[in-house]
Structures are given as C-alpha cells and as structure tokens.
Short mmCIF file of C-alpha atoms in Angstrom, two decimals:
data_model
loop_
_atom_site.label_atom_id
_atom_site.label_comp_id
_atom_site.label_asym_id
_atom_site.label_seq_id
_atom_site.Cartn_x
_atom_site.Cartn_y
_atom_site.Cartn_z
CA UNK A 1 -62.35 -30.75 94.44
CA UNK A 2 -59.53 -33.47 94.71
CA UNK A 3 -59.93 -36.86 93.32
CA UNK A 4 -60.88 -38.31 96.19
CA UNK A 5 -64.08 -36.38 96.75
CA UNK A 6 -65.08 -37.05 93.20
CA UNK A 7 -64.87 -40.85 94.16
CA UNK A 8 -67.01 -40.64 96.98
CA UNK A 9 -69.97 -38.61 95.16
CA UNK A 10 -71.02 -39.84 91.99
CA UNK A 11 -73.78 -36.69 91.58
CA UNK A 12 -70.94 -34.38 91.84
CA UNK A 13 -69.51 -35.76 88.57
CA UNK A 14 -72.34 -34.92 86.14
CA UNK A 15 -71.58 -31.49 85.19
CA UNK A 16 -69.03 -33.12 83.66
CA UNK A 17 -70.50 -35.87 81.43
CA UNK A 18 -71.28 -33.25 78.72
CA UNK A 19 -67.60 -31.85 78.15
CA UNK A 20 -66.43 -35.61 77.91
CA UNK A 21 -68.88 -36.21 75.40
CA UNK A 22 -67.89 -33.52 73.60
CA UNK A 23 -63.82 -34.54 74.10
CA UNK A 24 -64.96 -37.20 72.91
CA UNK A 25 -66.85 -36.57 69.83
CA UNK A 26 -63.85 -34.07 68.39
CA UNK A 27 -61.57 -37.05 68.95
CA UNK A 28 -63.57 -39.45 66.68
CA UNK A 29 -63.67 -36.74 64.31
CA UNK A 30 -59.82 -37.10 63.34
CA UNK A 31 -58.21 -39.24 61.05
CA UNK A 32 -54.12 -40.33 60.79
CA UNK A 33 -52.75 -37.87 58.07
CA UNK A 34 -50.81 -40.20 54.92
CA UNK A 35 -47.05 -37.66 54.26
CA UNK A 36 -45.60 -38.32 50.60
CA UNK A 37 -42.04 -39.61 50.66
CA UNK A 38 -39.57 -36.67 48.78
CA UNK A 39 -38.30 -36.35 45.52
CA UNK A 40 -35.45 -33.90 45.95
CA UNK A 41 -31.85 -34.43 47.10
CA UNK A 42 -29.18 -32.03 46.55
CA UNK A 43 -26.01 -31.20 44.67
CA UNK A 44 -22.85 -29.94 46.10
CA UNK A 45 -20.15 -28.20 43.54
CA UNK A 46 -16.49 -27.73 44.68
CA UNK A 47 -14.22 -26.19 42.61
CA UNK A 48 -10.11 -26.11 43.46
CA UNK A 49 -7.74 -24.29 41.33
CA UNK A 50 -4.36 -24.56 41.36
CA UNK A 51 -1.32 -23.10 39.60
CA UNK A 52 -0.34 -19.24 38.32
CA UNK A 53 -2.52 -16.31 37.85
CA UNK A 54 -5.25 -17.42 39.13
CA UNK A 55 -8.66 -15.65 38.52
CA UNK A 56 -9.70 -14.06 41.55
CA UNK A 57 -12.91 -13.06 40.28
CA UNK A 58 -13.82 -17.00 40.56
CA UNK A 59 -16.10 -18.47 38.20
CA UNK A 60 -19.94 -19.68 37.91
CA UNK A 61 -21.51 -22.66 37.82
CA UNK A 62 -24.65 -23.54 35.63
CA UNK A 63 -27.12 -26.04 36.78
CA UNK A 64 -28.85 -27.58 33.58
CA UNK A 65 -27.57 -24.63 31.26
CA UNK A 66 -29.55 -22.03 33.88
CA UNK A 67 -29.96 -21.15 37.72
CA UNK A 68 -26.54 -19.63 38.03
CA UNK A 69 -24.30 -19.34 40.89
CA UNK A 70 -20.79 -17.83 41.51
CA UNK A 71 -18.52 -20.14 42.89
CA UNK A 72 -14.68 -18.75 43.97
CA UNK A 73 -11.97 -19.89 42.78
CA UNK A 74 -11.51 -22.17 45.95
CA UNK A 75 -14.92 -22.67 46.96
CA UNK A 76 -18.12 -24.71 46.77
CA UNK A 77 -21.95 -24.06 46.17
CA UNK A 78 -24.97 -25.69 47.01
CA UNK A 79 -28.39 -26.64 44.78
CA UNK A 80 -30.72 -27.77 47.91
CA UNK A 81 -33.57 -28.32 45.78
CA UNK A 82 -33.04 -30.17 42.80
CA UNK A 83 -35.61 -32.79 41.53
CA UNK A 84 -34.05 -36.26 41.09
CA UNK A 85 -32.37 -38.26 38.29
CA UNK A 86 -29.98 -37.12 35.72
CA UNK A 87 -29.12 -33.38 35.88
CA UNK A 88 -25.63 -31.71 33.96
CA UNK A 89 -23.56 -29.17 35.84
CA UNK A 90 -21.35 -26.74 33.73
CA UNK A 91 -18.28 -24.61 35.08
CA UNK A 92 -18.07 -21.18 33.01
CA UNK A 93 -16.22 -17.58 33.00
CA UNK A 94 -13.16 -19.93 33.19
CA UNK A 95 -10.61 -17.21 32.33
CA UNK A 96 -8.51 -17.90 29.15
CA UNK A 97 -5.42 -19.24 30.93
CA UNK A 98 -7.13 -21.39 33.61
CA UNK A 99 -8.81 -24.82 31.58
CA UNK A 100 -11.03 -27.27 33.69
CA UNK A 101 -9.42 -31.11 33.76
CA UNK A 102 -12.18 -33.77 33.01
CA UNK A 103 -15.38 -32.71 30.97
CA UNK A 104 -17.18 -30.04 31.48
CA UNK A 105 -20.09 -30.08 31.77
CA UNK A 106 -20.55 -33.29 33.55
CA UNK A 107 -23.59 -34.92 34.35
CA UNK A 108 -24.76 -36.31 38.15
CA UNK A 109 -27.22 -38.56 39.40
CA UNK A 110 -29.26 -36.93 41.94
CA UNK A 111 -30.60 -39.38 44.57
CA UNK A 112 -34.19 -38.26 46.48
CA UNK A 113 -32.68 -36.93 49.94
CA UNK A 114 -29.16 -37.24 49.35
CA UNK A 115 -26.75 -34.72 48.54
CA UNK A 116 -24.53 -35.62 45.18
CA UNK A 117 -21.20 -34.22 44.86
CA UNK A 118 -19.45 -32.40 41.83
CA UNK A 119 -15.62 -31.77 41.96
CA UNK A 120 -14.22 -29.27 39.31
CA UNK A 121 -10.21 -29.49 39.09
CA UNK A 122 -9.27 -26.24 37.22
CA UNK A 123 -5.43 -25.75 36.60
CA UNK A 124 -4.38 -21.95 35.56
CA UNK A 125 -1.15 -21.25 33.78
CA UNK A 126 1.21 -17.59 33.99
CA UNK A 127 -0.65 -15.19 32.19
CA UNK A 128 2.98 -14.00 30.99
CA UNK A 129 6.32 -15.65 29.96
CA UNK A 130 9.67 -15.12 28.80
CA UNK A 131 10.99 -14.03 25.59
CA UNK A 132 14.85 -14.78 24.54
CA UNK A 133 16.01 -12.63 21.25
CA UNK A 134 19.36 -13.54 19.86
CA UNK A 135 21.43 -12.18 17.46
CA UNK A 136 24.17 -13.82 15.79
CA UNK A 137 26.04 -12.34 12.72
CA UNK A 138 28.41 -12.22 10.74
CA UNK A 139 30.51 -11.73 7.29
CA UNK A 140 31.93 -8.15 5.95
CA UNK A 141 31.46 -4.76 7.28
CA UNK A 142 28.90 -5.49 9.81
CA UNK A 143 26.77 -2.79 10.94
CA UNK A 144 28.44 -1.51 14.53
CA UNK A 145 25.36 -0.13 15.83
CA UNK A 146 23.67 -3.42 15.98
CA UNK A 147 19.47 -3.76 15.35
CA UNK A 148 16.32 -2.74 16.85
CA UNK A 149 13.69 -6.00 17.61
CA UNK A 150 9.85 -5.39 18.45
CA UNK A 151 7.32 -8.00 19.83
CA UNK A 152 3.95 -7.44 17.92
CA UNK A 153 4.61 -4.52 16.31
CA UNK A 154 5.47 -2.55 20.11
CA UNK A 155 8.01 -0.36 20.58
CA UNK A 156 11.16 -1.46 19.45
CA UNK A 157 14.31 -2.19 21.65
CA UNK A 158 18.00 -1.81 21.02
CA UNK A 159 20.03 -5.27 20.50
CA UNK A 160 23.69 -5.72 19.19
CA UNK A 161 24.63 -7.67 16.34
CA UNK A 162 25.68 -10.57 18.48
CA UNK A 163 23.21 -10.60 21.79
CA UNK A 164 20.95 -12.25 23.55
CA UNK A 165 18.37 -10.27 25.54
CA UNK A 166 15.25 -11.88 27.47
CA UNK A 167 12.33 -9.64 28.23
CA UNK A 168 8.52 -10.70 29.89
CA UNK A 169 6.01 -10.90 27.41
CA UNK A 170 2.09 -11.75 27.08
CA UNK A 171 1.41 -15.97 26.74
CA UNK A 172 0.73 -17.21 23.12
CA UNK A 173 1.59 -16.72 20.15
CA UNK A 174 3.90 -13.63 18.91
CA UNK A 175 5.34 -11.82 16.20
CA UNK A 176 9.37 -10.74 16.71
CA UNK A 177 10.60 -8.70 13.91
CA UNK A 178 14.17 -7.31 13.33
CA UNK A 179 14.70 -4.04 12.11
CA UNK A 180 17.70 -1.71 11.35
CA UNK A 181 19.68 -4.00 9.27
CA UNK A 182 22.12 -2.56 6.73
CA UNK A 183 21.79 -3.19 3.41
CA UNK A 184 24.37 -4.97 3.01
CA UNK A 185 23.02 -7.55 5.74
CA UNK A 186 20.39 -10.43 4.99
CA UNK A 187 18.16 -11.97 8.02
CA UNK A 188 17.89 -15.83 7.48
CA UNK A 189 14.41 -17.43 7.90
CA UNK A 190 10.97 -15.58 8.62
CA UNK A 191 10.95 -11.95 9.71
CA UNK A 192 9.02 -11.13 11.22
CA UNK A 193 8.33 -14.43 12.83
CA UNK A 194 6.14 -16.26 15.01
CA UNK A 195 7.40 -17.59 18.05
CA UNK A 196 4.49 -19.27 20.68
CA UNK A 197 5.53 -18.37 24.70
CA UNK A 198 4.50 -20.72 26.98
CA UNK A 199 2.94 -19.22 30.40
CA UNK A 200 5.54 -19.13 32.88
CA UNK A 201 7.95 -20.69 30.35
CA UNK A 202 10.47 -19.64 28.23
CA UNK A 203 10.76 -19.01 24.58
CA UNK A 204 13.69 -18.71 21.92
CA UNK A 205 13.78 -16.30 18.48
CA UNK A 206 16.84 -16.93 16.98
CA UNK A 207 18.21 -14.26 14.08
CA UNK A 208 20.90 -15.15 11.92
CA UNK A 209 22.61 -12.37 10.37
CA UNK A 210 25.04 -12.50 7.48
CA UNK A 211 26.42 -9.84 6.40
CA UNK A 212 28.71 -9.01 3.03
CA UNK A 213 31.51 -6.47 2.09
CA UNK A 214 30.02 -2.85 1.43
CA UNK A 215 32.82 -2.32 -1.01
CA UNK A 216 34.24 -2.92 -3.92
CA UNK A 217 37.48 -1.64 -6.22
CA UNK A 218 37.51 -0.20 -8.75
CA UNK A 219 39.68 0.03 -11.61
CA UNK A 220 40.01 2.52 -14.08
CA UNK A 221 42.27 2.74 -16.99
CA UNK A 222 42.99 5.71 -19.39
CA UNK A 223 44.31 5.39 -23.39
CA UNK A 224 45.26 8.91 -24.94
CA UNK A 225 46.29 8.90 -28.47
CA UNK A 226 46.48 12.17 -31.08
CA UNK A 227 49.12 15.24 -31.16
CA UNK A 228 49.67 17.75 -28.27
CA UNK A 229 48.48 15.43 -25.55
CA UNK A 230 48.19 16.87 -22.01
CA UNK A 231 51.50 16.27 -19.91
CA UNK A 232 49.90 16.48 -16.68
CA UNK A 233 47.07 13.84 -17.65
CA UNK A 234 44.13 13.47 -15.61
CA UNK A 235 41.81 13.02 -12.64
CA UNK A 236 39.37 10.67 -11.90
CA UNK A 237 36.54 11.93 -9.70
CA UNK A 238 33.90 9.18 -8.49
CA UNK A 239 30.53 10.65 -7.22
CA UNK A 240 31.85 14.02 -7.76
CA UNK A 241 34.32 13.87 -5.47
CA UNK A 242 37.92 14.92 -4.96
CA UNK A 243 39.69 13.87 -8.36
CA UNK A 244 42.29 11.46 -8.41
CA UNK A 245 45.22 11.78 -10.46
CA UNK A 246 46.07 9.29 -13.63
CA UNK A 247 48.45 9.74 -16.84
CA UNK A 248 47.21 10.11 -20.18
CA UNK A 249 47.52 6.12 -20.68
CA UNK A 250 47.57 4.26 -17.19
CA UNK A 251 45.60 2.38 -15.00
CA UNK A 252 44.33 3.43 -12.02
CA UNK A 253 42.92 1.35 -8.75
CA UNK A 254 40.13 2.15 -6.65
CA UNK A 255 40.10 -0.43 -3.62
CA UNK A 256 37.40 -0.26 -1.01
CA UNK A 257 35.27 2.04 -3.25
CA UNK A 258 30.88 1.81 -2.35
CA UNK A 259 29.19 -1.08 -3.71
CA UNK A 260 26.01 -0.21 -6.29
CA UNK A 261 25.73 2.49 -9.05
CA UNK A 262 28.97 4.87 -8.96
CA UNK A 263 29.28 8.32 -11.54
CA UNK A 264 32.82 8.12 -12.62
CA UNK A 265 34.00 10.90 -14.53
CA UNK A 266 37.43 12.00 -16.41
CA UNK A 267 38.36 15.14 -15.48
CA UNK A 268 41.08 17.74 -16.41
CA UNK A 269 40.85 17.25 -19.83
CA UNK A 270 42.42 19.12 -22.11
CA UNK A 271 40.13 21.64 -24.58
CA UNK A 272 41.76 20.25 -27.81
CA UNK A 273 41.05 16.34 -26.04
CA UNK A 274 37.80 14.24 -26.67
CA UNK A 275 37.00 11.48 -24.75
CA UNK A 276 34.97 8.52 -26.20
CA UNK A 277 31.78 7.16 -24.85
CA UNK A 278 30.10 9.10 -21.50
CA UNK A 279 31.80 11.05 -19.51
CA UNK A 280 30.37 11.13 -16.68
CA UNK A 281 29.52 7.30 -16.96
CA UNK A 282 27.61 4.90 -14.69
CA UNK A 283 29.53 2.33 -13.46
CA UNK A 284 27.91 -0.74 -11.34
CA UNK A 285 30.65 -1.62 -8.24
CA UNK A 286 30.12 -5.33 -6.98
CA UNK A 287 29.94 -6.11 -3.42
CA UNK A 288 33.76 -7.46 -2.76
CA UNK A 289 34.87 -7.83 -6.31
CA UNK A 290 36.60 -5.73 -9.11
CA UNK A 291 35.27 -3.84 -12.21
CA UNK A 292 36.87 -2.12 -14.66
CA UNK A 293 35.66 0.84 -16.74
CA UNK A 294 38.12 2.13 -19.45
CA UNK A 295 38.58 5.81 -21.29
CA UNK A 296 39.93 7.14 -24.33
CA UNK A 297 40.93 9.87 -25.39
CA UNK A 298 42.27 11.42 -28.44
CA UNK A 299 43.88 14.36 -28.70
CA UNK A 300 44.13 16.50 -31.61
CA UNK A 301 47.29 19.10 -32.34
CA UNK A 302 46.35 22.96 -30.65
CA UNK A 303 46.78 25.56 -33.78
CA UNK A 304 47.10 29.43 -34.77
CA UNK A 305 47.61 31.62 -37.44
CA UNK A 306 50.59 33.52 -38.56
CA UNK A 307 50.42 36.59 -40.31
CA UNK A 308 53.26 37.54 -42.24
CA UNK A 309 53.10 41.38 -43.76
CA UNK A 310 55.38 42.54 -46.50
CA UNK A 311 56.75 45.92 -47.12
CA UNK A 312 59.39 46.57 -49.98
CA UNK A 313 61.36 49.61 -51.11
CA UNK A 314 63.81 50.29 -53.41
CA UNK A 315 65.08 50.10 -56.62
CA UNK A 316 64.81 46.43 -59.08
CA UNK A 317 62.14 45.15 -56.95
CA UNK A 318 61.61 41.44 -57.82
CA UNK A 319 57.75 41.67 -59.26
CA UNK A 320 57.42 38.11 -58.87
CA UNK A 321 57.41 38.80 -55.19
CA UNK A 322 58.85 35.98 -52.40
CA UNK A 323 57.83 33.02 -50.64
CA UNK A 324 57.31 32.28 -46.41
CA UNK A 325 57.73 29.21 -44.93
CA UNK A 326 56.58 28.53 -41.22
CA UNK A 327 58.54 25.62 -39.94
CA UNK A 328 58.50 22.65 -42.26
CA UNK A 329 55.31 23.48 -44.02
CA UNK A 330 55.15 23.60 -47.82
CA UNK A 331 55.60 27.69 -48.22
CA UNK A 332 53.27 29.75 -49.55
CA UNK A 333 53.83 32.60 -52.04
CA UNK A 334 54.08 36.58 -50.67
CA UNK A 335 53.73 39.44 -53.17
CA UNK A 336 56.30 42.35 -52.37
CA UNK A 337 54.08 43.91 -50.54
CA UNK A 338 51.07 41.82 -49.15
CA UNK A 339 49.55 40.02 -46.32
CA UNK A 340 49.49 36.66 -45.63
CA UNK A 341 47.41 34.79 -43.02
CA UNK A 342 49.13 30.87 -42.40
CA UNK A 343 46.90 28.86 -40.68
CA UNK A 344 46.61 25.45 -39.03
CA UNK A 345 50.22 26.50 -37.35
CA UNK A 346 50.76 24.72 -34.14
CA UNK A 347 50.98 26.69 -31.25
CA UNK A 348 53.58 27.98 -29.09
CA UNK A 349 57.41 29.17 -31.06
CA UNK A 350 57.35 28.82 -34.65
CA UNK A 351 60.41 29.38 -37.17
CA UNK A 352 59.02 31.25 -40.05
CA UNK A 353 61.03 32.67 -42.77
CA UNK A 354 60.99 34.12 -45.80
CA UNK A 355 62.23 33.13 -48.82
CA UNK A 356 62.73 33.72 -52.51
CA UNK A 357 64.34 36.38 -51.99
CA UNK A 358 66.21 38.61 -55.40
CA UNK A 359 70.36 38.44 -55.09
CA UNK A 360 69.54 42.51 -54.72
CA UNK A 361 66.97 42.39 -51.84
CA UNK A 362 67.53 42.03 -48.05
CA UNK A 363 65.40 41.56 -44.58
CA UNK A 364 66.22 44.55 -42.72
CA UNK A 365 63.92 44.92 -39.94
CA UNK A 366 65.04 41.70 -38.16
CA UNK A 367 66.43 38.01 -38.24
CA UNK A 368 65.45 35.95 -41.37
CA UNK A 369 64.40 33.34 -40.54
CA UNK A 370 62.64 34.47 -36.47
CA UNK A 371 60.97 33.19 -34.53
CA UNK A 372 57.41 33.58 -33.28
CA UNK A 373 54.98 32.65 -30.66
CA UNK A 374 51.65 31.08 -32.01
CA UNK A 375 48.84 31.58 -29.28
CA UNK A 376 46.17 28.63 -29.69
CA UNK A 377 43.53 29.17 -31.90
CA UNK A 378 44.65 32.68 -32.13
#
C-alpha cells in the first residue's frame, strides 16, 4: 500500500493506531542516561641507556613499589590505567655498572585522561679495565730472574725486575701483590696493595725495588805461638767447604763471601796444636761490609822417650856406674848395667851420649856420642 493510498482512505489506517500507541508508549518510557567523567590517565616510562656493557637483559620498572614491568634497555612501557594524582615510579635490576642519572624513584603527576611521561637516563660503564704493573729496581746483586705479580690472589704472572706489563682486569677495586723477591731485595710501600680500575680506564701499580749486596768479606787472621809449630800452617774452610790456605800467623781475606750466619773453621791443625775459643765458630757476614774473626793457636813441643841400655864387661868395672845425656838436657845417672827410659825428648834426631865414663872403660858397640831418631810420643 503506497503512501498515497493511505492518504486517500482514512479506514485503511486503523490497524495501525494500536502499534503507534504502543511506539509510542516504549518511547515515553526512556530517560537520557547521566556518564561519569574519568579518573584515570596514564603513564608512559622510557628508559635510554648509553655507554659500555650494557645490560641486555634490560631492567624493570615498579609502579608505586609493585605492578612490575620489564622494560629493555632501550625501550618504553605503558601503565594505561592508573588512578590520578601523585604516583612514584622506580627503575630496578639496574646492573652494578650501569647507575640511573636523576633520582630514582621519581614521582609523577598523573592527570585524569592524559598520559604522563617518565624518562630514565641510565649511563653503563666497561665492566673491565686495564691494569699497568711496573717494576723498577735497583741496588746490589739484583735478582736476574725478575718477580712473579698476581691480581687478587689469581695466578701469578712472570715480570722482570724493570717492566711494565698491562693486562685486562675486572672494574673496582684490586689487590696486586709481588712475589719472588730475593732476600736481599725490599718492596717499598704496601704489598700487596690496593689499586681501584676504572671501567674502560686505565690503572697504575707501581713497585719499587731496592735491592742490596748479597755479600760480604771476610777476614780472618791466624796467631800461632808455642814450640814445634806446623810449617805448612793452615786452612780455612767456610761452610765446610774447600779449605783455604793461611800461615801459622797471617791474615787472610774473604771478599764476596754470603751475607748472614757463616761456620768458619781452622783446619789442618797440627795434633800437638790447640786452638782457643770454637772451632768451628759462627761468624755473622754483613751485607757489603767487612768482619773479622781471629784464631789462636798455641803449639806445644812433640816428645818421645829414649831408652838407653847398658851392658859392661870386663875387668875394674867402675861400680859407681856412668851418666847419659840426650842433647842439652841435665844427664841422668846409668848403673853399669841398667836401663834407662828419658822422657819428654823432642822428637825427630837426638844426640845422646854417655858419659862418666872410668879412664879404663870404652863404648865399643858404636859412636859415643850417636845419634837417634825420637818418634813422637813414642
């Protein structure tokens, strides 16, 4: 039915009136809704990091101390729901060599419907640096193979005794220690010592080394007094080794001899010799100086005995028997027949001779006076 044919009959229209009346009942049943205006806005967090060793694991960001989110190292995250006012946003797992410029955490202002925006600047240092080691040193009898150095107690590395050597090493603070010196070398300052390396920078630890002489002389002097004294003197033997030869009264010098606590002995001493004092004796050598240790000796005279036998025949013996001189010695009487022992004679040819002899008597089985051979203490 168009329009037009509803215009022309009014009847036709009525089978209609009861929809419209219900169209328009349901329409006077409505009422204009009343929407709240919003509370929330939003916060945007960028983070940019810059410099060496950067943590690629990135980092997280804390929104009032909670509701977490990880954020890269070069990145930004998004709270779409926050309630307005003041809120505090934290950067964390910031790796030890990275640091955050500006405070942190830092509070916002979060505006109903608006998006606020946080900007984290984190800077990151090298998570290594170097390490220069120098040796200078100097002074006496320095130690040829050089020293051994070791960063925190590591494994040590070679280094001469006048070096420098630069090797990588962890940021922060370390310990550098110098090992292998001689004895006779002293390290100036700390070691080991601390020395702080700067990330991607350089750092200096400096040894000074002096060493002093490892030697010292020494001198050694001998004074023999007494009867039969040794010709061929003696030796002097120092830590028992080889001897070296000195006279029965001389002095004797030991350059370039150890430094410290020596054994000097006299050797070669004659049996009927005595030396004063110890022997072997402890004798303290300076480092690069002189010390003197001394020895005497006294010497007494090497004896024997001489036995002189008599045996007389004939006719008008002299009963009052004879007399026997050895050398110079007061003589001693000798019956006519009879055994004498002389002692305290000194060793080797002796004159002895007998004496007191009756106008009627004679020596005839050999010289008078003779001579004879005294073996020592025999």
């Amino acid at each position: 039915m168009s329009i037009r044919q509803l215009t022309r009959s009014p009847l036709s229209l009525r089978p209609w009136l009861p929809v419209a009346a219900v169209l328009a009942l349901a329409v006077g049943a409505c009422s204009k809704e009343t929407i709240a205006p919003s509370t929330e806005g939003a916060i945007q967090v960028t983070v940019a990091t810059t410099g060496s060793d950067v943590d690629a694991d990135g980092y997280t960001v804390l929104l009032d101390g909670e509701n977490d989110q990880a954020v890269g190292a070069n990145g930004s995250v998004t709270y779409s729901t926050v309630e307005q006012g003041a809120r505090e946003v934290s950067l964390t797992d910031v790796a030890a060599n990275c640091s955050v410029t500006g405070t942190n955490p830092r509070s916002v202002t979060v505006t109903a419907e608006e998006t606020a925006q946080v900007m984290f600047d984190v800077v990151c240092v090298a998570l290594t640096g170097d390490l220069t080691v120098m040796t200078t040193t100097t002074g006496d009898d320095i130690d040829a193979d050089g020293f051994m150095f070791a960063v925190d107690g590591g494994t040590p590395q070679a280094i001469g005794v006048n070096e420098s050597m630069t090797i990588q090493v962890s940021a922060g603070a370390r310990s550098v220690e110098l090992s292998g010196v001689a004895n006779n070398c002293t390290v100036s300052g700390d070691n080991p010592r601390m020395v702080t390396v700067p990330g991607g920078g350089t750092a200096s630890a400096d040894f000074s080394v002096t060493c002093v002489s490892t030697t010292g002389t020494l001198v050694v002097t001998t004074t023999t007094t007494g009867a039969d004294i040794d010709p061929d003197g003696f030796a002097v033997s120092v830590d028992g080794g080889a001897g070296q030869a000195i006279a029965t009264t001389a002095v004797l010098t030991l350059n370039d001899t150890p430094f410290g606590d020596r054994m000097v002995e006299l050797t070669g001493v004659a049996g009927n010799c005595t030396v004063s004092g110890e022997n072997p004796r402890t004798v303290t050598v300076p480092q690069n100086a002189a010390v003197q240790t001394d020895f005497t000796i006294n010497c007494d005279a090497i004896v024997g005995s001489v036995e002189v036998i008599t045996s007389t025949t004939g006719d008008d013996i002299d009963p009052d028997g004879f007399m026997v001189a050895v050398e110079s010695a007061t003589p001693v009487p000798i019956g006519v027949v009879d055994t004498v022992v002389v002692a305290g004679v000194l060793y080797q040819d002796r004159t002895v001779e007998l004496q007191d002899l009756a106008p009627n008597c004679s020596v005839v089985n050999g010289t008078n006076p003779r001579t004879v051979t005294v073996p020592q203490n025999g």
